[in-house]
Coordinates of C-alpha atoms in Angstrom, one line a residue:
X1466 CA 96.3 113.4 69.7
X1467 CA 92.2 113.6 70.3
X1468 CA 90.3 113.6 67.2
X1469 CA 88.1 116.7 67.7
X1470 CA 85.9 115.4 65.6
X1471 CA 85.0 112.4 66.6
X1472 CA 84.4 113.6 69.7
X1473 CA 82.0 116.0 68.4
X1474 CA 80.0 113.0 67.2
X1475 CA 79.6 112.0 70.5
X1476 CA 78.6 114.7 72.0
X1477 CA 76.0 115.4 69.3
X1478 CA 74.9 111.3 69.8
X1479 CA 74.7 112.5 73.6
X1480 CA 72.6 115.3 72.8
X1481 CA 70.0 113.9 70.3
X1482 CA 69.8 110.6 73.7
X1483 CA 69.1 113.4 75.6
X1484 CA 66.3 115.1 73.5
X1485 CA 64.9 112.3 71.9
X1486 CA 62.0 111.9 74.6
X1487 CA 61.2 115.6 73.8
X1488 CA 58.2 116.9 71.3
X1489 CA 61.0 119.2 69.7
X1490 CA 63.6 116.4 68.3
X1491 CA 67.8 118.2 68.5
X1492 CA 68.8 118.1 64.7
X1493 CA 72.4 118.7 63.5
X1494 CA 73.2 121.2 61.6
X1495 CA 75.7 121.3 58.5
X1496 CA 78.1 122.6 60.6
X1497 CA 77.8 119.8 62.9
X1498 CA 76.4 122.1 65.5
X1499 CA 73.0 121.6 67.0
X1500 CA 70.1 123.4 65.1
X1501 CA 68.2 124.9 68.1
X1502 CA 64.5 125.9 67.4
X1503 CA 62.9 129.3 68.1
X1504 CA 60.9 127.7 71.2
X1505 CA 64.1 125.5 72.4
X1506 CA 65.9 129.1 72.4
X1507 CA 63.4 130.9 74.4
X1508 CA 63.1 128.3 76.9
X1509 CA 67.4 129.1 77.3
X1510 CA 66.4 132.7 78.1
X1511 CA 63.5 131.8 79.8
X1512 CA 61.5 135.2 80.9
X1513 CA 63.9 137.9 78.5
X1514 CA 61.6 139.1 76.0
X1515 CA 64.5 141.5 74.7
X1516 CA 66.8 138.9 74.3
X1517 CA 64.2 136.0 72.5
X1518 CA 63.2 139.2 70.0
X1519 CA 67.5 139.5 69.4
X1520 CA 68.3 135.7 68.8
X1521 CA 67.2 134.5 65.2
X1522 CA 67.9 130.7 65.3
X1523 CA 70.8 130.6 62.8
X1524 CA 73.2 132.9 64.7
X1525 CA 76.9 132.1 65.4
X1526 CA 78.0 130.5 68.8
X1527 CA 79.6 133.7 69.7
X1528 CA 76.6 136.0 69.6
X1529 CA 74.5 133.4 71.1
X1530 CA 77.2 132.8 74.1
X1531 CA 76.8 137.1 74.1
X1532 CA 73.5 137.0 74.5
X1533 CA 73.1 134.1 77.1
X1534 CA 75.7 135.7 79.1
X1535 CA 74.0 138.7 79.3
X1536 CA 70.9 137.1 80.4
X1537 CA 73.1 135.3 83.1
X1538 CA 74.1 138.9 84.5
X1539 CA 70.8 140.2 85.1
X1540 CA 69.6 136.5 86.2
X1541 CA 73.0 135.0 88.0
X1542 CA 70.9 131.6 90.3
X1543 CA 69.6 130.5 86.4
X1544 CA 70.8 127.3 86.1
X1545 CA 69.7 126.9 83.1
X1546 CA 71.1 129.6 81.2
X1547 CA 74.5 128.1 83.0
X1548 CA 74.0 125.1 81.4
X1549 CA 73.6 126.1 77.7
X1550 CA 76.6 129.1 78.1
X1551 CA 78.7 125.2 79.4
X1552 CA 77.4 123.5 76.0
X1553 CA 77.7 126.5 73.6
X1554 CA 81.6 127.1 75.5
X1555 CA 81.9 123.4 74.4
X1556 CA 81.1 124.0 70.9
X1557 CA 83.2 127.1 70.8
X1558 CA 85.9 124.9 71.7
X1559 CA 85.3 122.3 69.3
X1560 CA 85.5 124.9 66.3
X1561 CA 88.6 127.4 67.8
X1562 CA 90.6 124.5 69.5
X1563 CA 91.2 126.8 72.3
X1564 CA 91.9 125.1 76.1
X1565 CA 90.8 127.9 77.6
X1566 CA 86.7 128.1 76.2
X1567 CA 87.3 124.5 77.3
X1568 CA 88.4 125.7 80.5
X1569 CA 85.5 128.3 80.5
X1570 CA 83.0 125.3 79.6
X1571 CA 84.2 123.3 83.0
X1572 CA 83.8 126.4 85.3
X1573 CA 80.0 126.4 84.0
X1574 CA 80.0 122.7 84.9
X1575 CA 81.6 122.8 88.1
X1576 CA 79.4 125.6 88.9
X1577 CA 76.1 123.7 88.3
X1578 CA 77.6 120.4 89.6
X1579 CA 77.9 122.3 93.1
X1580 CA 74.4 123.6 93.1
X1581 CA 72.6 120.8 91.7
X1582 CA 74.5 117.8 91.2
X1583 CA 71.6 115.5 90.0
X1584 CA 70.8 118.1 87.4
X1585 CA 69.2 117.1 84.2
X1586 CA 69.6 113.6 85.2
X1587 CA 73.7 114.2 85.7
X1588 CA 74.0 114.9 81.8
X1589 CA 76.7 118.2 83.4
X1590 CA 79.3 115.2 84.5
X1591 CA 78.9 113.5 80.9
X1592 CA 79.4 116.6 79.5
X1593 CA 82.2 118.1 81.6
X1594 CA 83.6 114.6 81.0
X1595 CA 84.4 115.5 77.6
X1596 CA 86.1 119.1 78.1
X1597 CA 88.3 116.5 80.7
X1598 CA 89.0 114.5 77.9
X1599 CA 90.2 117.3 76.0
X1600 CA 92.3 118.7 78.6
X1601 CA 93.8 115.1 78.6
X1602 CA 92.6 114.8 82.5
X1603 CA 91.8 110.9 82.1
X1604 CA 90.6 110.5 85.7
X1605 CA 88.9 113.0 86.4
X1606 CA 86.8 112.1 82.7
X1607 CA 86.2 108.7 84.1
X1608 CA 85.3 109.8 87.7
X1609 CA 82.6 112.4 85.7
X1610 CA 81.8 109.5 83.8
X1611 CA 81.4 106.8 86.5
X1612 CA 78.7 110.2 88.5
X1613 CA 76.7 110.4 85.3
X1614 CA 76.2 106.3 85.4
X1615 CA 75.1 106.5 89.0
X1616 CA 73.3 109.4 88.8
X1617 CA 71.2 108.9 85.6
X1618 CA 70.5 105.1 86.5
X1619 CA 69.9 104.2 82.4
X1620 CA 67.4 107.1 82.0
X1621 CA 69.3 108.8 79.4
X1622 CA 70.1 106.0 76.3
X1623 CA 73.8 106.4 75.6
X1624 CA 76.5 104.1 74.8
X1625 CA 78.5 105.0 78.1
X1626 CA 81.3 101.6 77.2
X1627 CA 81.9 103.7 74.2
X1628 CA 82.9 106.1 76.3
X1629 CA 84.2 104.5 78.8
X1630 CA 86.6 102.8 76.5
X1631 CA 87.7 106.0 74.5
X1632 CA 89.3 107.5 77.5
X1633 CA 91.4 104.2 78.6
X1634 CA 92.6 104.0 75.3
X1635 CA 93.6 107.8 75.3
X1636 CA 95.3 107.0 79.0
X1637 CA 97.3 104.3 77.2
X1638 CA 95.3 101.0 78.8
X1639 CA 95.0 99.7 75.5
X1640 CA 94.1 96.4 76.4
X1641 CA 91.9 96.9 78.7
X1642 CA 90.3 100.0 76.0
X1643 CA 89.3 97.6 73.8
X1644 CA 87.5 94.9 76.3
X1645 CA 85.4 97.8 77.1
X1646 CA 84.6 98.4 73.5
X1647 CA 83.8 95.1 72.7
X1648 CA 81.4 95.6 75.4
X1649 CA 79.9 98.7 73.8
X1650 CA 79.8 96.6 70.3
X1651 CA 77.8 94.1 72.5
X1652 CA 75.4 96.7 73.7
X1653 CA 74.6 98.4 70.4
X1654 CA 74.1 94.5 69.3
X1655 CA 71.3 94.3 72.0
X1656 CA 69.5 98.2 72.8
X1657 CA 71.0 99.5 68.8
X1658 CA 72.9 102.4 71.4
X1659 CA 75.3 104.3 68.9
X1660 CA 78.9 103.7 69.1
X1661 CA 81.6 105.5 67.0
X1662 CA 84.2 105.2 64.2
X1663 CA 84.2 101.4 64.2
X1664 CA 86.8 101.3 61.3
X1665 CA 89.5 103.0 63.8
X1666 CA 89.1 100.6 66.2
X1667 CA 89.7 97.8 64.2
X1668 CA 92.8 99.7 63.8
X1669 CA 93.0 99.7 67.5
X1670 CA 92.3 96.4 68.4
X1671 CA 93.0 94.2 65.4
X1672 CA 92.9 91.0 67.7

């Protein structure tokens, strides 16, 4: 059984590598949600004044999903806005456990991937990587996993063995799981990329 929330870590590890080159720095919420600022939420709806003047920066996942969605109708070629409805979906998911707003994140995903696979550096495959991982689709997570590592080229600092080695172990290739992680150990040794939950690995891989 996938622990939802160490997942969630990861994608909130992914996120902050992704922002951390940015003048507005991601920060996590108590919630374990992203804490979006007012500018990093108008830049989601872009050009809707009407929308920016509806969306206070503390409001749930569902209304901002409402909102976005909205947007999306009136605006149906924004990328963009298709990429944060994938990432709030995923959140959604995270917090109701559902496989379908899983399902609903993916279509956003594979939506995107088709018009622009090198978007945003390939951060979509990372991403729809984890909804795969969810939906306990191991290849396809490492095939989306392997297009985000040719497609980003080391531009976005994550921890991909971590990864990488949390997806074999969840296939059942234990042994070859934890080879992987003691790869990702090495690399947060050398570049200080986060991994995760060290104490249940040892668990894992007590040799």
């Amino acid at each position: 059984m996938l622990r939802l929330s160490s997942y969630l870590l990861l994608l909130m590890l992914f996120l902050t590598a992704c922002t951390s080159n940015s003048k507005d720095e991601q920060k996590i919420g108590e919630d374990g949600f992203p804490e979006f600022t007012q500018e990093q939420l108008q830049d989601m709806i872009k050009s809707n004044p009407k929308a920016q003047s509806q969306l206070p920066v503390q409001e749930s996942v569902n209304q901002q999903i409402q909102i976005l969605e909205a947007f999306l109708e009136k605006n149906p070629t924004d990328i963009s806005t298709k990429y944060n409805l994938a990432k709030f979906y995923y959140q959604k998911y995270i917090a109701d456990n559902l496989p379908a707003t899983c399902q609903k994140s993916l279509s956003f995903y594979n939506n995107i991937i088709e018009l622009q696979a090198d978007y945003e550096e390939g951060r979509p495959y990372y991403n729809r990587m984890l909804c795969h991982l969810h939906l306990s689709d191991y290849d396809a997570a490492l095939s989306d996993l392997d297009r985000f590592i040719a497609i980003n080229q080391g531009r976005t600092p994550v921890n991909h063995e971590s990864m990488r080695a949390e997806i074999l172990f969840e296939k059942g290739e234990k042994a070859a799981a934890c080879d992987i992680y003691q790869t990702a150990l090495a690399r947060y040794a050398k570049d200080s990329l986060p991994i995760h939950n060290d104490l249940l690995w040892a668990e894992r891989c007590p040799d």
